[in-house]
């Protein structure tokens, strides 16, 4: 499979092989890695080359949404279900039906919402806030986090049963400081991208590449 992954280092090639093996499945995937390692890019690849590629790809960043709004964003709500709910609103799970739902930063999800998400995974159905009708869910769920979920489990902040459901196929993305051999490939990729956007073609020197390799890349 010709996947759009940049780099020839051993670590990134190992990641490439893992993705190639699981891209043709509907199993749940958890992408682990620091901020900036490309977790959403990998989720998009899994969708675009997967069995649900004809369906929607819906993403939601859990950390960016206030805790009191996250359930409405995920499950949707009915008119009048709470103050300000002036009309029915579909949630991300419903929007992603027959496609892929990418839950970014799953470690920031509240415990109560985790319980409801677990029910979606186990029963393949859910109800909106204020609703009584059960809605069937046919969605592949991909999650990501930069947090140590096992530590959160030990501290009682993340459900172990949900973790087991989400961590069926883990993908570990290495930080750039662990894959310095990919810097030249990445630099050339972005220089070529600049040309496509109308900028003058430039090349990076060997000395510049070596200087970039000496950076700590936090």
Protein backbone atom coordinates (compact mmCIF):
# COMPACT_ATOMS: atom_id res chain seq x y z
CA UNK A 1 0.00 0.00 0.00
CA UNK A 2 1.44 3.37 -1.01
CA UNK A 3 0.74 5.33 2.15
CA UNK A 4 1.66 9.04 2.37
CA UNK A 5 4.14 8.65 5.22
CA UNK A 6 7.42 10.56 5.02
CA UNK A 7 10.66 9.00 6.27
CA UNK A 8 12.98 6.03 5.91
CA UNK A 9 14.08 5.53 9.52
CA UNK A 10 13.59 2.15 11.18
CA UNK A 11 11.00 3.58 13.59
CA UNK A 12 8.79 5.17 10.96
CA UNK A 13 9.04 2.11 8.71
CA UNK A 14 7.88 -0.02 11.64
CA UNK A 15 4.91 2.34 12.03
CA UNK A 16 4.26 2.12 8.29
CA UNK A 17 4.12 -1.70 8.44
CA UNK A 18 1.74 -1.63 11.41
CA UNK A 19 -0.62 0.73 9.57
CA UNK A 20 -0.47 -1.37 6.39
CA UNK A 21 -1.52 -4.45 8.36
CA UNK A 22 -4.54 -2.88 10.04
CA UNK A 23 -5.77 -0.39 7.44
CA UNK A 24 -8.11 -2.98 5.93
CA UNK A 25 -9.93 -3.69 9.21
CA UNK A 26 -12.76 -2.01 11.10
CA UNK A 27 -11.15 -2.62 14.47
CA UNK A 28 -10.73 0.18 16.99
CA UNK A 29 -7.34 1.90 16.92
CA UNK A 30 -5.57 3.96 19.59
CA UNK A 31 -2.79 6.27 18.37
CA UNK A 32 -0.24 7.15 21.04
CA UNK A 33 2.36 9.89 20.81
CA UNK A 34 3.43 13.35 21.85
CA UNK A 35 1.74 16.47 20.49
CA UNK A 36 2.94 17.15 16.97
CA UNK A 37 3.82 13.59 16.00
CA UNK A 38 1.01 13.40 13.43
CA UNK A 39 -1.74 11.48 15.18
CA UNK A 40 -4.57 13.04 13.18
CA UNK A 41 -2.65 12.42 9.93
CA UNK A 42 -2.47 8.70 10.76
CA UNK A 43 -6.18 8.63 11.65
CA UNK A 44 -6.97 10.22 8.29
CA UNK A 45 -4.83 7.64 6.48
CA UNK A 46 -6.61 4.79 8.27
CA UNK A 47 -9.92 6.22 7.07
CA UNK A 48 -8.92 7.13 3.51
CA UNK A 49 -7.43 3.69 2.84
CA UNK A 50 -9.87 1.70 4.99
CA UNK A 51 -13.16 -0.12 4.60
CA UNK A 52 -15.20 2.97 5.51
CA UNK A 53 -13.45 5.40 3.14
CA UNK A 54 -16.74 6.15 1.34
CA UNK A 55 -18.26 7.38 4.59
CA UNK A 56 -17.53 10.61 6.49
CA UNK A 57 -14.40 11.29 8.51
CA UNK A 58 -15.43 13.24 11.61
CA UNK A 59 -12.97 14.53 14.17
CA UNK A 60 -13.43 16.04 17.62
CA UNK A 61 -10.77 17.30 20.01
CA UNK A 62 -11.95 16.36 23.49
CA UNK A 63 -9.49 18.71 25.21
CA UNK A 64 -10.82 21.78 23.38
CA UNK A 65 -14.47 21.38 24.43
CA UNK A 66 -15.80 22.35 27.88
CA UNK A 67 -16.74 19.33 29.98
CA UNK A 68 -20.40 20.36 30.23
CA UNK A 69 -20.72 20.44 26.42
CA UNK A 70 -18.83 17.31 25.41
CA UNK A 71 -21.81 14.93 25.73
CA UNK A 72 -23.94 17.17 23.54
CA UNK A 73 -21.14 17.32 20.96
CA UNK A 74 -20.75 13.54 20.93
CA UNK A 75 -24.31 12.28 21.28
CA UNK A 76 -26.39 15.27 20.16
CA UNK A 77 -29.45 16.66 21.95
CA UNK A 78 -33.17 17.16 21.54
CA UNK A 79 -34.96 20.50 21.51
CA UNK A 80 -35.60 21.73 25.04
CA UNK A 81 -33.31 19.16 26.69
CA UNK A 82 -31.38 21.94 28.44
CA UNK A 83 -31.20 25.72 28.52
CA UNK A 84 -30.19 26.98 25.10
CA UNK A 85 -31.22 23.81 23.24
CA UNK A 86 -33.56 25.58 20.83
CA UNK A 87 -33.54 22.81 18.23
CA UNK A 88 -32.44 19.23 17.74
CA UNK A 89 -28.72 18.83 17.11
CA UNK A 90 -26.96 15.75 15.77
CA UNK A 91 -23.84 14.67 17.60
CA UNK A 92 -20.50 13.63 16.12
CA UNK A 93 -21.30 9.93 16.50
CA UNK A 94 -24.43 10.31 14.39
CA UNK A 95 -22.59 12.48 11.84
CA UNK A 96 -19.87 9.84 11.48
CA UNK A 97 -22.30 6.97 10.82
CA UNK A 98 -20.95 4.52 8.21
CA UNK A 99 -17.60 6.29 8.48
CA UNK A 100 -14.87 7.06 11.00
CA UNK A 101 -14.98 9.06 14.23
CA UNK A 102 -11.60 10.34 15.42
CA UNK A 103 -11.59 11.22 19.12
CA UNK A 104 -8.46 13.30 19.67
CA UNK A 105 -7.07 13.49 23.22
CA UNK A 106 -9.36 10.81 24.64
CA UNK A 107 -7.52 11.06 27.99
CA UNK A 108 -9.28 14.38 28.66
CA UNK A 109 -12.77 12.84 28.54
CA UNK A 110 -14.77 12.95 31.79
CA UNK A 111 -15.52 9.69 33.59
CA UNK A 112 -19.28 9.95 33.03
CA UNK A 113 -18.84 10.49 29.30
CA UNK A 114 -16.45 7.53 29.19
CA UNK A 115 -19.25 5.34 30.53
CA UNK A 116 -21.62 6.45 27.77
CA UNK A 117 -18.95 5.96 25.09
CA UNK A 118 -18.33 2.43 26.37
CA UNK A 119 -22.02 1.69 25.84
CA UNK A 120 -21.72 2.83 22.21
CA UNK A 121 -18.80 0.48 21.65
CA UNK A 122 -20.49 -2.49 23.32
CA UNK A 123 -24.08 -2.08 22.12
CA UNK A 124 -23.56 -0.17 18.84
CA UNK A 125 -26.31 2.29 19.77
CA UNK A 126 -26.88 5.46 21.78
CA UNK A 127 -29.48 8.05 22.72
CA UNK A 128 -29.30 11.82 22.40
CA UNK A 129 -29.47 14.06 25.46
CA UNK A 130 -33.16 14.39 26.27
CA UNK A 131 -34.08 11.65 23.80
CA UNK A 132 -35.64 8.23 24.34
CA UNK A 133 -35.14 6.65 20.93
CA UNK A 134 -32.10 4.41 20.54
CA UNK A 135 -30.03 5.30 17.48
CA UNK A 136 -27.97 2.59 15.79
CA UNK A 137 -24.29 3.36 15.33
CA UNK A 138 -22.12 1.93 12.55
CA UNK A 139 -18.91 3.84 13.04
CA UNK A 140 -15.23 3.00 13.33
CA UNK A 141 -13.70 4.76 16.31
CA UNK A 142 -10.07 5.88 16.30
CA UNK A 143 -8.68 7.63 19.36
CA UNK A 144 -5.46 9.40 20.21
CA UNK A 145 -3.76 10.70 23.31
CA UNK A 146 -0.44 12.08 24.47
CA UNK A 147 -1.28 11.14 28.07
CA UNK A 148 -0.40 7.94 29.92
CA UNK A 149 -3.81 6.28 30.21
CA UNK A 150 -2.51 3.53 32.49
CA UNK A 151 -1.57 6.20 35.03
CA UNK A 152 -5.06 7.69 34.70
CA UNK A 153 -6.57 4.23 35.26
CA UNK A 154 -4.52 3.77 38.43
CA UNK A 155 -5.71 7.18 39.65
CA UNK A 156 -9.35 6.33 38.95
CA UNK A 157 -9.68 8.91 36.14
CA UNK A 158 -10.04 6.56 33.17
CA UNK A 159 -12.11 3.39 32.86
CA UNK A 160 -10.02 0.27 32.39
CA UNK A 161 -12.79 -1.50 30.46
CA UNK A 162 -13.04 1.44 28.04
CA UNK A 163 -9.26 1.44 27.64
CA UNK A 164 -9.37 -2.25 26.71
CA UNK A 165 -12.10 -1.59 24.12
CA UNK A 166 -10.22 1.33 22.58
CA UNK A 167 -6.72 -0.14 22.69
CA UNK A 168 -7.46 -3.10 20.38
CA UNK A 169 -4.83 -1.97 17.86
CA UNK A 170 -2.30 0.51 19.32
CA UNK A 171 -0.02 2.59 17.10
CA UNK A 172 2.94 4.33 18.75
CA UNK A 173 4.20 7.42 16.90
CA UNK A 174 7.82 8.30 17.71
CA UNK A 175 8.86 11.94 18.23
CA UNK A 176 11.15 13.53 15.64
CA UNK A 177 14.12 13.46 18.04
CA UNK A 178 13.92 9.64 17.85
CA UNK A 179 13.90 9.57 14.04
CA UNK A 180 16.56 12.09 13.04
CA UNK A 181 17.28 10.20 9.81
CA UNK A 182 13.87 11.38 8.54
CA UNK A 183 14.70 15.08 8.80
CA UNK A 184 16.12 15.39 5.28
CA UNK A 185 13.11 13.61 3.74
CA UNK A 186 10.71 15.82 5.69
CA UNK A 187 12.58 19.01 4.79
CA UNK A 188 12.49 18.15 1.08
CA UNK A 189 8.81 17.24 1.34
CA UNK A 190 7.93 20.66 2.73
CA UNK A 191 10.19 22.48 0.26
CA UNK A 192 8.42 20.71 -2.61
CA UNK A 193 5.06 21.57 -1.06
CA UNK A 194 6.09 25.25 -1.06
CA UNK A 195 6.83 25.04 -4.79
CA UNK A 196 3.33 23.67 -5.43
CA UNK A 197 1.96 26.68 -3.57
CA UNK A 198 3.83 29.10 -5.82
CA UNK A 199 7.08 29.77 -4.00
CA UNK A 200 10.53 29.58 -5.59
CA UNK A 201 12.18 26.15 -5.55
CA UNK A 202 14.88 25.84 -2.91
CA UNK A 203 17.15 23.06 -1.70
CA UNK A 204 18.51 22.28 1.73
CA UNK A 205 22.25 21.80 2.16
CA UNK A 206 23.93 18.90 3.92
CA UNK A 207 25.24 21.31 6.56
CA UNK A 208 21.72 22.54 7.23
CA UNK A 209 20.45 18.98 7.60
CA UNK A 210 23.23 18.19 10.07
CA UNK A 211 22.39 21.35 12.03
CA UNK A 212 18.73 20.28 12.24
CA UNK A 213 19.78 16.85 13.47
CA UNK A 214 21.63 18.48 16.39
CA UNK A 215 18.48 20.25 17.58
CA UNK A 216 16.70 18.65 20.58
CA UNK A 217 13.21 18.74 18.98
CA UNK A 218 11.14 19.06 22.18
